[in-house]
mmCIF file of C-alpha atoms in Angstrom:
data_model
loop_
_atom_site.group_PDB
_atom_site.id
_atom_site.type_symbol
_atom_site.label_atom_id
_atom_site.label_comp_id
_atom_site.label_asym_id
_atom_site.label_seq_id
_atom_site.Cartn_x
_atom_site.Cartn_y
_atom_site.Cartn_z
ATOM 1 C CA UNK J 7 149.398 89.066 -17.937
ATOM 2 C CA UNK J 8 149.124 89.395 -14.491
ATOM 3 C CA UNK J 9 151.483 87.643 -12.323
ATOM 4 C CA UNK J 10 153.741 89.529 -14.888
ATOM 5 C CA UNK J 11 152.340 92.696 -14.106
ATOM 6 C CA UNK J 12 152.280 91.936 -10.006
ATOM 7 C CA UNK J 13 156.471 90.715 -10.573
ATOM 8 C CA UNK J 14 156.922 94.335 -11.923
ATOM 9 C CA UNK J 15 155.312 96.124 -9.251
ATOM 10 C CA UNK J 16 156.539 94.070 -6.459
ATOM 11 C CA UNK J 17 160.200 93.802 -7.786
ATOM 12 C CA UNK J 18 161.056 96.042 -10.983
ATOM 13 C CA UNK J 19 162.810 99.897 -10.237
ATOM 14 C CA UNK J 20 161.760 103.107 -11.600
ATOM 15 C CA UNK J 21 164.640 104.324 -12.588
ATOM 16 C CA UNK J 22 163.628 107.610 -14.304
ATOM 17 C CA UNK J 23 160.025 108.177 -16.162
ATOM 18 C CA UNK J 24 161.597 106.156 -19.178
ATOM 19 C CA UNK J 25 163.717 103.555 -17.398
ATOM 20 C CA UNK J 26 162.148 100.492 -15.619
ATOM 21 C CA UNK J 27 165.016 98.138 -14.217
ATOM 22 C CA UNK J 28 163.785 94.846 -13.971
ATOM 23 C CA UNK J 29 166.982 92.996 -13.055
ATOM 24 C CA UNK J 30 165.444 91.463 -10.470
ATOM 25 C CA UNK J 31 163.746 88.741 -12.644
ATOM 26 C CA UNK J 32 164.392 89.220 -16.101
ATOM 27 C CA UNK J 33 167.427 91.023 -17.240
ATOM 28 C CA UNK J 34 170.265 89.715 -14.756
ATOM 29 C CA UNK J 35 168.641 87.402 -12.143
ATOM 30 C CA UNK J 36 165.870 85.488 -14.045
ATOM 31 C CA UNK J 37 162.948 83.808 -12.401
ATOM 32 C CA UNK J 38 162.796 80.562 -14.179
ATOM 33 C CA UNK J 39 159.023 79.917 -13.227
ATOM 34 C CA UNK J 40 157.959 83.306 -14.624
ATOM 35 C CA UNK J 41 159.654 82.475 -17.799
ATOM 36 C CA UNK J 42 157.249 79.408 -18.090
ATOM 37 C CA UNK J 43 154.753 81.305 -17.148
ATOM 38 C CA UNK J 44 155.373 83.850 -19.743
ATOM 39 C CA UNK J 45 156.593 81.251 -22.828
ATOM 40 C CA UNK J 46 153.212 79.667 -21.958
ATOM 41 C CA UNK J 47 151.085 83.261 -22.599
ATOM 42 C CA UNK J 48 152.978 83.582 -25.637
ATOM 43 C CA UNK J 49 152.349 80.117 -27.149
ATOM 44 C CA UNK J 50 148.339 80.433 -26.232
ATOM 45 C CA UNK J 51 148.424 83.897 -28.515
ATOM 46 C CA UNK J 52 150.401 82.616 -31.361
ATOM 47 C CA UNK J 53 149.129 78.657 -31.170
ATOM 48 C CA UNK J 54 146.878 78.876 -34.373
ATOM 49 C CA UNK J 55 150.057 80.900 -36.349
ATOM 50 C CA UNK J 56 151.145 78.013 -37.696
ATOM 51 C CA UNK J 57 154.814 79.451 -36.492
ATOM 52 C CA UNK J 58 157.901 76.759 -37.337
ATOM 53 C CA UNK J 59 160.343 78.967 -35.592
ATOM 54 C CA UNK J 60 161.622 81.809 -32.865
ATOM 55 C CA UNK J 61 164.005 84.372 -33.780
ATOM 56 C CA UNK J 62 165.334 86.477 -30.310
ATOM 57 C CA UNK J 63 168.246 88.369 -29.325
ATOM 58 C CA UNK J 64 171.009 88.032 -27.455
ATOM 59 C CA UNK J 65 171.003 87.730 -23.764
ATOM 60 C CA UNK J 66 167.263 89.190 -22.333
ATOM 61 C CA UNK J 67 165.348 87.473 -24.763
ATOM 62 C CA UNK J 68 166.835 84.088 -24.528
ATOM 63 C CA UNK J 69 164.821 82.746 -21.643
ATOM 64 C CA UNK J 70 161.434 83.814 -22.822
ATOM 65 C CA UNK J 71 162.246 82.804 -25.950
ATOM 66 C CA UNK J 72 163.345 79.274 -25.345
ATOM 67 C CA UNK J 73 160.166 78.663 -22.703
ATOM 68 C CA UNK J 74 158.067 80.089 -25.874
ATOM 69 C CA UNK J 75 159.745 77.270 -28.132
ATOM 70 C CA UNK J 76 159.203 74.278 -25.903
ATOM 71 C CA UNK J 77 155.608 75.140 -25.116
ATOM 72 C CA UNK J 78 155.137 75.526 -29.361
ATOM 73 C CA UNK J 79 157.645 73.022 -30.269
ATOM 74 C CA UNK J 80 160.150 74.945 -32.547
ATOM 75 C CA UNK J 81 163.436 76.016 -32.481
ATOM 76 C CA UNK J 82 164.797 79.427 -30.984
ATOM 77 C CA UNK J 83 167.370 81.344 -33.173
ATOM 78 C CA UNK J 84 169.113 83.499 -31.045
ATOM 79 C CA UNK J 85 171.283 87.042 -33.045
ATOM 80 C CA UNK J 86 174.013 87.355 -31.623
ATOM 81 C CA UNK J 87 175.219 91.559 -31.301
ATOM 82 C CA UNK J 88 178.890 90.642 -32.171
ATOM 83 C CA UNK J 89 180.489 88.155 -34.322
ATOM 84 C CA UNK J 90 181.971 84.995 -32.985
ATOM 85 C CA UNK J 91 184.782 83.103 -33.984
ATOM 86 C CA UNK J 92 182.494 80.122 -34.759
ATOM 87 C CA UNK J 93 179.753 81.687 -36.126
ATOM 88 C CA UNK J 94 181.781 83.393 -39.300
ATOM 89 C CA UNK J 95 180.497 81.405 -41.967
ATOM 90 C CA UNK J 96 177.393 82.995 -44.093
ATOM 91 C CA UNK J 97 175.343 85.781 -42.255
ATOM 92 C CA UNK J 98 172.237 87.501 -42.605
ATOM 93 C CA UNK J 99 173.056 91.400 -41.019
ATOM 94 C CA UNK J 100 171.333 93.990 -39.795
ATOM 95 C CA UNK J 101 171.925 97.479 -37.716
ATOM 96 C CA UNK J 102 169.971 98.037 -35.206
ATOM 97 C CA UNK J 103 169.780 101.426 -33.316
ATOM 98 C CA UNK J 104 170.136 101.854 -29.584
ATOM 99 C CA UNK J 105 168.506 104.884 -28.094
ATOM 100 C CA UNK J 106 169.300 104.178 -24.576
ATOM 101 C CA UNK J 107 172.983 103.814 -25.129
ATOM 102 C CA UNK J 108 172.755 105.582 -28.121
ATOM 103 C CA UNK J 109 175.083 103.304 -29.986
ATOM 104 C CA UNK J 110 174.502 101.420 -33.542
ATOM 105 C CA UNK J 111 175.470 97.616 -33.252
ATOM 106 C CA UNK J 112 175.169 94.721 -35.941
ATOM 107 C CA UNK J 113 173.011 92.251 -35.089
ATOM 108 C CA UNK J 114 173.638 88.722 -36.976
ATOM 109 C CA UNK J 115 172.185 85.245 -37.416
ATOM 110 C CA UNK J 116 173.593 82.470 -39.973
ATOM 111 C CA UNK J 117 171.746 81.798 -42.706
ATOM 112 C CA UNK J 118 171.644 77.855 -42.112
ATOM 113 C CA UNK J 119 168.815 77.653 -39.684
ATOM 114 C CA UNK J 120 166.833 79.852 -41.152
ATOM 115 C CA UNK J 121 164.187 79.128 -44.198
ATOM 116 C CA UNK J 122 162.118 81.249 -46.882
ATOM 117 C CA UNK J 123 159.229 78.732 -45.759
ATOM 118 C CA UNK J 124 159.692 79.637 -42.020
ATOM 119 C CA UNK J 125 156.786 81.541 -40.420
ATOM 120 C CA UNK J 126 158.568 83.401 -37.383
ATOM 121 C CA UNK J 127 157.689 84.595 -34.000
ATOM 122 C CA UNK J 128 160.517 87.199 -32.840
ATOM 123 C CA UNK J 129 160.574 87.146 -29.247
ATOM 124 C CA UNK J 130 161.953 90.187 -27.271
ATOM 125 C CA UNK J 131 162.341 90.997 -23.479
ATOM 126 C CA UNK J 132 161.724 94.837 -23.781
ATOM 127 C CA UNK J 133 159.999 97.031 -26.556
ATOM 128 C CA UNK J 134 160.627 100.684 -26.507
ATOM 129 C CA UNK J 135 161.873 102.434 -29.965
ATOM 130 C CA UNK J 136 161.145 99.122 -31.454
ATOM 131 C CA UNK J 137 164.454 99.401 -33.100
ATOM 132 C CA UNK J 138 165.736 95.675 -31.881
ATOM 133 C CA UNK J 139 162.553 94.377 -33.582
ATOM 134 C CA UNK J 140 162.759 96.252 -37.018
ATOM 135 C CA UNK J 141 165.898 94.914 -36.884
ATOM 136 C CA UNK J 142 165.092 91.126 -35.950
ATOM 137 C CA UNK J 143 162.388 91.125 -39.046
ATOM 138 C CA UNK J 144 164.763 92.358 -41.392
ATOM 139 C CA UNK J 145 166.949 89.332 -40.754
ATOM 140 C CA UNK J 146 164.173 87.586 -41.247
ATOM 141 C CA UNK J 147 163.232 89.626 -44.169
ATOM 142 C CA UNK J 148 166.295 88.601 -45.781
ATOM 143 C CA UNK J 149 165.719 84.940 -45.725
ATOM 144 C CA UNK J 150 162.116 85.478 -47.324
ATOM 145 C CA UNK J 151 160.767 84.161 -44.496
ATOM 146 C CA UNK J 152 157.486 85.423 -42.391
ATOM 147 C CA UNK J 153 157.019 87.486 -40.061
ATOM 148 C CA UNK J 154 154.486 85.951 -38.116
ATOM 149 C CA UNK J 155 154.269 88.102 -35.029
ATOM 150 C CA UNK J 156 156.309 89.796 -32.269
ATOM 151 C CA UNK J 157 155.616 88.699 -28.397
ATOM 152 C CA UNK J 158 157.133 91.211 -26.608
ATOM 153 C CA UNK J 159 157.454 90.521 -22.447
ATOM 154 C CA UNK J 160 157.494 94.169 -21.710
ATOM 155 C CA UNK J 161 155.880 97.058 -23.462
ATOM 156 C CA UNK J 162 156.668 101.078 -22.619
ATOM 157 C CA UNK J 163 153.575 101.807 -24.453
ATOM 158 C CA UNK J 164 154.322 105.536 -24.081
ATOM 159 C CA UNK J 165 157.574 105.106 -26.194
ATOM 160 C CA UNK J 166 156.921 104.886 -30.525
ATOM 161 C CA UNK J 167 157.696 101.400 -30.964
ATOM 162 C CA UNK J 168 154.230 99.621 -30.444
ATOM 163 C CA UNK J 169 153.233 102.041 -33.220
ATOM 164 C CA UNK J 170 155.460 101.903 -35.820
ATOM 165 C CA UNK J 171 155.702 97.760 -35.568
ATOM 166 C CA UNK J 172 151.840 98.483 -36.000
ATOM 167 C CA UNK J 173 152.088 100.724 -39.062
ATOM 168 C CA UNK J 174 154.877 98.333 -40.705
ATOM 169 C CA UNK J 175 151.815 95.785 -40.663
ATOM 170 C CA UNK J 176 153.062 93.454 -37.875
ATOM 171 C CA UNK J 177 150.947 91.658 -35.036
ATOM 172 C CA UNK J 178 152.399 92.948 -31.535
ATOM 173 C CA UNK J 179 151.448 90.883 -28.645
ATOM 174 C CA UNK J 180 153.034 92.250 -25.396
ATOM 175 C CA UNK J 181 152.403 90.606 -21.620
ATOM 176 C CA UNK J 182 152.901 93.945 -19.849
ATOM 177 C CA UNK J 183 151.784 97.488 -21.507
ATOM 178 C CA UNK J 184 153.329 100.430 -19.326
ATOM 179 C CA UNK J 185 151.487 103.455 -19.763
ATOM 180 C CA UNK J 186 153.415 105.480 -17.534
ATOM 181 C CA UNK J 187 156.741 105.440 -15.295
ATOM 182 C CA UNK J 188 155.825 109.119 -14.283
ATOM 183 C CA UNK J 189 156.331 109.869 -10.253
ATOM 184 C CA UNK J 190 158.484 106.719 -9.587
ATOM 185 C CA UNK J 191 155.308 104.939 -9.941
ATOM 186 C CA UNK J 192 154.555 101.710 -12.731
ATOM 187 C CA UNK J 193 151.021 102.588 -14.149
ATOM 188 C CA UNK J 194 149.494 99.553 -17.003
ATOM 189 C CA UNK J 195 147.261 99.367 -19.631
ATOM 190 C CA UNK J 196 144.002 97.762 -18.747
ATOM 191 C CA UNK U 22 173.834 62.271 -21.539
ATOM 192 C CA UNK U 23 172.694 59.681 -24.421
ATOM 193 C CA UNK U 24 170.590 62.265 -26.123
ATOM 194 C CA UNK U 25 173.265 65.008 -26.058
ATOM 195 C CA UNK U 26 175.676 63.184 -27.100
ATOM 196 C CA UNK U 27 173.806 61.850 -30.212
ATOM 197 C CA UNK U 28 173.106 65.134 -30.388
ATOM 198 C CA UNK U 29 176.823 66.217 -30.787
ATOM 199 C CA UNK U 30 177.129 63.459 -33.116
ATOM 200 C CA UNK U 31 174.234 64.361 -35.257
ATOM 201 C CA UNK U 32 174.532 67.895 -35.719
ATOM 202 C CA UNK U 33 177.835 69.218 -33.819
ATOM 203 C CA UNK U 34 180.830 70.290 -36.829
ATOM 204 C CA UNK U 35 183.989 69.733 -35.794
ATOM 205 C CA UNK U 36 185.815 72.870 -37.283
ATOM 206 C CA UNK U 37 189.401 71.691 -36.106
ATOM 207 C CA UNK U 38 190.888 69.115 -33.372
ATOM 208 C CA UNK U 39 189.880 71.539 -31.039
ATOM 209 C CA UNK U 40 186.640 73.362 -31.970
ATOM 210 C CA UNK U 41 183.353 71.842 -32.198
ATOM 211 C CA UNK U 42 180.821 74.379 -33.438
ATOM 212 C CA UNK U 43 176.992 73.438 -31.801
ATOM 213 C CA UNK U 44 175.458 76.457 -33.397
ATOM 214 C CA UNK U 45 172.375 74.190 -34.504
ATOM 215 C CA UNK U 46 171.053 73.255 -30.668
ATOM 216 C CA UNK U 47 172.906 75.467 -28.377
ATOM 217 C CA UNK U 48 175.060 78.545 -28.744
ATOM 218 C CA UNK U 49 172.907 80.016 -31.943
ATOM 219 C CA UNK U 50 170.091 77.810 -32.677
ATOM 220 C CA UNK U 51 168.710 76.542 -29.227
ATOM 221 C CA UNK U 52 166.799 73.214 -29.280
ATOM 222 C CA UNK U 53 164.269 73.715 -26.591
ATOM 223 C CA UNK U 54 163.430 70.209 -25.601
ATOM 224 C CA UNK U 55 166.963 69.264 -25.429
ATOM 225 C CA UNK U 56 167.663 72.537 -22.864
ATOM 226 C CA UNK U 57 164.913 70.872 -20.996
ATOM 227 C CA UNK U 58 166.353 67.188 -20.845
ATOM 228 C CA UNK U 59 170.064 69.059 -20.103
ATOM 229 C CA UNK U 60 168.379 70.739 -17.262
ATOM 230 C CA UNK U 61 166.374 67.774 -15.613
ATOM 231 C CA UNK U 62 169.611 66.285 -15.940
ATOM 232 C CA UNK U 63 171.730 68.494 -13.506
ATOM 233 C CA UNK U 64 168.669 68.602 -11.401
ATOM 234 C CA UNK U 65 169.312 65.312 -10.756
ATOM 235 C CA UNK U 66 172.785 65.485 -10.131
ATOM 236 C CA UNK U 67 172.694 68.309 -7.927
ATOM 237 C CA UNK U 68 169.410 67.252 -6.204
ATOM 238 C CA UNK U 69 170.885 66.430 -3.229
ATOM 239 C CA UNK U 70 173.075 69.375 -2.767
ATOM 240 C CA UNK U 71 171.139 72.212 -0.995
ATOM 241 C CA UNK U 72 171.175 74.761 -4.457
ATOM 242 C CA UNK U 73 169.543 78.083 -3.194
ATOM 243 C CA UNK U 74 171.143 79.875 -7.146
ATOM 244 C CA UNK U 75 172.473 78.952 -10.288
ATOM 245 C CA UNK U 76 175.106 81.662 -11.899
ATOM 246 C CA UNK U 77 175.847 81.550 -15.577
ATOM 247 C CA UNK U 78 177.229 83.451 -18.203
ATOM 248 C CA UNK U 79 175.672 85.008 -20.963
ATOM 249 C CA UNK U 80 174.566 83.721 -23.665
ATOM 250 C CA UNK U 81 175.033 80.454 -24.354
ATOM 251 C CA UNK U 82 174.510 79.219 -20.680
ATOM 252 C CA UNK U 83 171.030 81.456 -20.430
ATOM 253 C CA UNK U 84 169.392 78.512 -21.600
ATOM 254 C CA UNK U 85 170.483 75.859 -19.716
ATOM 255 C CA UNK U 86 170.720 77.234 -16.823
ATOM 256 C CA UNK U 87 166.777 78.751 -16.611
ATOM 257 C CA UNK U 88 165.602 75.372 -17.512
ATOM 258 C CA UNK U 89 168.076 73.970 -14.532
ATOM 259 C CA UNK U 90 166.381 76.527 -12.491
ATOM 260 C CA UNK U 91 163.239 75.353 -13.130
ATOM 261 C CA UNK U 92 163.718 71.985 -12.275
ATOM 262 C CA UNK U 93 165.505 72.673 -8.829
ATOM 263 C CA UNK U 94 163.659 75.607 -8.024
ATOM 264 C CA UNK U 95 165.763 78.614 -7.320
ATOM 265 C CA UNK U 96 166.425 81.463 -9.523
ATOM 266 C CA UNK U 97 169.268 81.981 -11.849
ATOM 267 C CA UNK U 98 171.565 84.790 -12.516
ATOM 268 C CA UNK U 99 173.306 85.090 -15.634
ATOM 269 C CA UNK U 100 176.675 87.307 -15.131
ATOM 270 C CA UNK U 101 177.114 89.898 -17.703
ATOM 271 C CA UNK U 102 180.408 89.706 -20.155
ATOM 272 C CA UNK U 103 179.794 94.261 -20.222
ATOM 273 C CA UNK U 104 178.231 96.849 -17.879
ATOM 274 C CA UNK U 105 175.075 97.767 -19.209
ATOM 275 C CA UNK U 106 173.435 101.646 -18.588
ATOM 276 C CA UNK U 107 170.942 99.535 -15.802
ATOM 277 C CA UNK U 108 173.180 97.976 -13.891
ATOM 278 C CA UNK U 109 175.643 100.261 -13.208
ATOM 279 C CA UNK U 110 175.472 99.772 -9.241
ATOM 280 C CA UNK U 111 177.206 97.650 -6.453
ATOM 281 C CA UNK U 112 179.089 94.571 -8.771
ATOM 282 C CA UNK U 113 181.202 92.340 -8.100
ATOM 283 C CA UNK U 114 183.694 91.516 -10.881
ATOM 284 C CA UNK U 115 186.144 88.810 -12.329
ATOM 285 C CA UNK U 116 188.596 88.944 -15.129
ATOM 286 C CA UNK U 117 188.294 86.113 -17.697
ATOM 287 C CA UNK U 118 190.940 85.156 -20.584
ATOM 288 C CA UNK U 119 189.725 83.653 -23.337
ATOM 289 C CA UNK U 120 192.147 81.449 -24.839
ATOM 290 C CA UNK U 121 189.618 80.888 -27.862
ATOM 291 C CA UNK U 122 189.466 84.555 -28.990
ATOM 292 C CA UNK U 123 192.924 85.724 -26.768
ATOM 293 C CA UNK U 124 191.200 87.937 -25.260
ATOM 294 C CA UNK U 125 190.418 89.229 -21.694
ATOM 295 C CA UNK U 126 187.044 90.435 -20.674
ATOM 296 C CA UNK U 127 185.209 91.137 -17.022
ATOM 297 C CA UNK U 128 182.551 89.905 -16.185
ATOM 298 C CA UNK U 129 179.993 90.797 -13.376
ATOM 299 C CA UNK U 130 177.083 90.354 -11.473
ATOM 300 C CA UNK U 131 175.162 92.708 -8.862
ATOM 301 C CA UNK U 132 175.673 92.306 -5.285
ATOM 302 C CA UNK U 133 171.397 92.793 -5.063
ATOM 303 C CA UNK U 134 171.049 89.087 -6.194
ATOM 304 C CA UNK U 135 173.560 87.014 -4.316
ATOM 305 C CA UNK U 136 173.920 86.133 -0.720
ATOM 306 C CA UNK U 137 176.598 84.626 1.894
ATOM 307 C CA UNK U 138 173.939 82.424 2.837
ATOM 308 C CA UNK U 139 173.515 80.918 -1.316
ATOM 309 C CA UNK U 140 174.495 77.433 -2.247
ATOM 310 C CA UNK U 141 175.582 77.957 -5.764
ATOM 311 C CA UNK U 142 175.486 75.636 -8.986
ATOM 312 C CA UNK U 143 177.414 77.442 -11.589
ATOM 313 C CA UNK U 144 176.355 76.195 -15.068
ATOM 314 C CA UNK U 145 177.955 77.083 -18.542
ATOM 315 C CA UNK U 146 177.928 75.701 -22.090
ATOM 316 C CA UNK U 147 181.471 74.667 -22.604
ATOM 317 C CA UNK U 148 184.348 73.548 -20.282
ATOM 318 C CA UNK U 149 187.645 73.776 -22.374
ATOM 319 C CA UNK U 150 190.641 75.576 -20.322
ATOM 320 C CA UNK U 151 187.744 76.532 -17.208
ATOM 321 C CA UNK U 152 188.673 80.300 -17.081
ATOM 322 C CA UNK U 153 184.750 80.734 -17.306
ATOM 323 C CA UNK U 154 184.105 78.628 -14.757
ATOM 324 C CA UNK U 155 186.724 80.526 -12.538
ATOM 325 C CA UNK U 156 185.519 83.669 -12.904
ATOM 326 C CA UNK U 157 182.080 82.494 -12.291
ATOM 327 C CA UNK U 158 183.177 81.269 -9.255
ATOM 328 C CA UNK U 159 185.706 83.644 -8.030
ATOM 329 C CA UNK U 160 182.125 86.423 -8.257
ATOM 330 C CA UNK U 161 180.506 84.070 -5.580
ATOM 331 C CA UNK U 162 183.335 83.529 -3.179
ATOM 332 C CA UNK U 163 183.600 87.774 -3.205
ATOM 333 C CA UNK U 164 180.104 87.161 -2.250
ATOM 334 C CA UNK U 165 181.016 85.173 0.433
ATOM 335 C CA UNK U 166 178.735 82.072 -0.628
ATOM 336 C CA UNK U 167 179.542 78.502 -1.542
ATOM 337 C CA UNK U 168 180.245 77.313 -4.669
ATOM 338 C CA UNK U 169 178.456 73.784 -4.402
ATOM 339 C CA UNK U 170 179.271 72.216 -7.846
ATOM 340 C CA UNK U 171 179.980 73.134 -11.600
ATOM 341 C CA UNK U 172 177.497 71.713 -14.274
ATOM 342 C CA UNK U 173 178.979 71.768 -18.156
ATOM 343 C CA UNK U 174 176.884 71.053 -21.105
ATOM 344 C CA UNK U 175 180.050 70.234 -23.262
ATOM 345 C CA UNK U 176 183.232 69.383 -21.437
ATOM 346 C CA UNK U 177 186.559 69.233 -24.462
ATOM 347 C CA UNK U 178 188.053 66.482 -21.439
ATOM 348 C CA UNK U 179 191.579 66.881 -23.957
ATOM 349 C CA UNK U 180 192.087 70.384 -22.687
ATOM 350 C CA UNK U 181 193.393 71.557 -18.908
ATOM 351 C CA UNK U 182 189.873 72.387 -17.453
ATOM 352 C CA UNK U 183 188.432 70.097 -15.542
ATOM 353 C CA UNK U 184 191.734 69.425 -13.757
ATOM 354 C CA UNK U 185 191.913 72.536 -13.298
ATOM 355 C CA UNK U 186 188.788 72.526 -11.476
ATOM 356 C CA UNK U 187 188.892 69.552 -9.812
ATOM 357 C CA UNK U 188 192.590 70.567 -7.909
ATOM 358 C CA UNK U 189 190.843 73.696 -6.836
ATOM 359 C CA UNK U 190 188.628 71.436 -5.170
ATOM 360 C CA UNK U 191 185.098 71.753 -7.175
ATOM 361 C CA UNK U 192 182.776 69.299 -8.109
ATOM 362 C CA UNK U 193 182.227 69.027 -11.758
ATOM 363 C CA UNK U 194 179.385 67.429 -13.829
ATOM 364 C CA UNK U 195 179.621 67.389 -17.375
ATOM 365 C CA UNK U 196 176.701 65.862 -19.718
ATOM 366 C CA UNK U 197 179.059 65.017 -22.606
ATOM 367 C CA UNK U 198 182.990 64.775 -22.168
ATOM 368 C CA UNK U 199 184.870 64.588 -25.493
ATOM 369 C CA UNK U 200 188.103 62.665 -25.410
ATOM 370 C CA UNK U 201 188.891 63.847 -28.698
ATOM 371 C CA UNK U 202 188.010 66.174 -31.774
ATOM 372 C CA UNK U 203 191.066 64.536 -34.051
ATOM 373 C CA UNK U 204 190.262 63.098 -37.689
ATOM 374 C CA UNK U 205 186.882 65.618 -37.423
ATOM 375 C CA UNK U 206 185.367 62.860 -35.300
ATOM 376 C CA UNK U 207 183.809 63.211 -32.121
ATOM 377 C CA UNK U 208 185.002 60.878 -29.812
ATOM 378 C CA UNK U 209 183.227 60.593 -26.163
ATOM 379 C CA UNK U 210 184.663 59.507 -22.771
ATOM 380 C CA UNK U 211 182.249 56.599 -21.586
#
């Protein structure tokens, strides 16, 4: 996606061959028209998948997500990383794996808004260890619902998640494929 | 708002005289094409008023907020309730008290994103004692920018927040104001 791609080379930071801040626009100051932009991509990719609903996570994948559900007309789930005091009734859990801050955290969503009939999109700002993702379809898993697809906004291609989402069987559609962070310097996929 | 507010009434569980959960439309499941309608609504409110940034809080006011954004034009930040391995530079930070969970947390946002010159419309989810709200706005005064208004999806109009808000001087604009959760019925200021 290209205006994507242009946002990260004109405003993302290399912050080390693996890290790519992009708080610029997507994970602390959000550009609102990019988000259309990008909720727009993902419904043309996924617009015959027949999808009834968008599972994300909490807080990066919110806005993609929710542009993504108004262009396809569902509902967005979003798991929540803690439990709140309103949201204690019946949960679907899962752990997911953080190598970056190299912490474990439960991931939830209730169990009310989700359906063994729904065919899902999960929706997620960054994939790099695919680790948020595993753990997004096993919520999803758990409520015998589908697993449609994963739209992910951006894609270290050089990291193992793309891969093993692949090898599990699921469709991976990402808007911005990094091949390389190496020498400061954002190099994409054609 | 009509369509919030039938909304509220429609799917909104009132767990106690003060707690209404909205976990089907906006703090778990978000409704998309209400987010939309909620943020062409402060748009119009606050069209007049010279926004150059919206601040929020994650999660719940993610949504919102971008689609607010979108409609007025400027980009949104969405203050962070934990420091996070990427944005570990310049912040500036409040201290917020939740009287819901009894808790204290900081929040903060990066100094990168927010400027003396800004005209800021601070949005959030829920207005119930305003600590949110103040700590949203006590990051942009450090800032040295304007706080031009406060937009609420949910105001609880029975507890001290909007008072609060108003003595201090701010202008608030809340889409639904409930007079009162008693009987576990939702009753609306008109």
């Amino acid at each position: 996606m290209h205006a994507l791609e242009q946002k990260i080379l004109n405003e993302g930071i290399v912050l080390s061959n693996n890290v790519l801040k992009v708080d610029a626009f997507l994970n602390h100051q959000i550009d609102p028209v990019l988000m259309q932009q990008i909720g727009k991509e993902f419904a043309a990719r996924f617009k015959d998948a027949g999808i009834t609903k968008i599972i994300t996570i909490e807080a990066s994948g919110i806005a993609p997500a929710v542009m993504a559900g108004l262009e396809l007309g569902v509902q967005v789930i979003f798991a929540r990383k803690y439990q709140s005091l309103t949201l204690k009734d019946d949960l679907y859990r899962a752990k997911v794996y953080s190598f970056t801050k190299q912490t474990e955290s439960t991931i939830a969503i209730s169990n009310k808004h989700i359906h063994a009939t729904d065919k899902v999109l999960v929706i997620d700002d960054f994939l790099a260890n695919g680790q948020a993702a595993l753990g997004l379809a096993d919520l999803i898993h758990q409520a015998n619902a589908e697993v449609v697809g994963i739209g992910i906004v951006i894609e270290k291609s050089f990291q193992t998640g793309r891969d093993l989402l692949l090898n599990k069987g699921y469709r991976v559609e990402s808007l911005a494929r990094i091949a390389s962070l190496d020498n400061e310097k954002v190099t994409f996929i054609k």
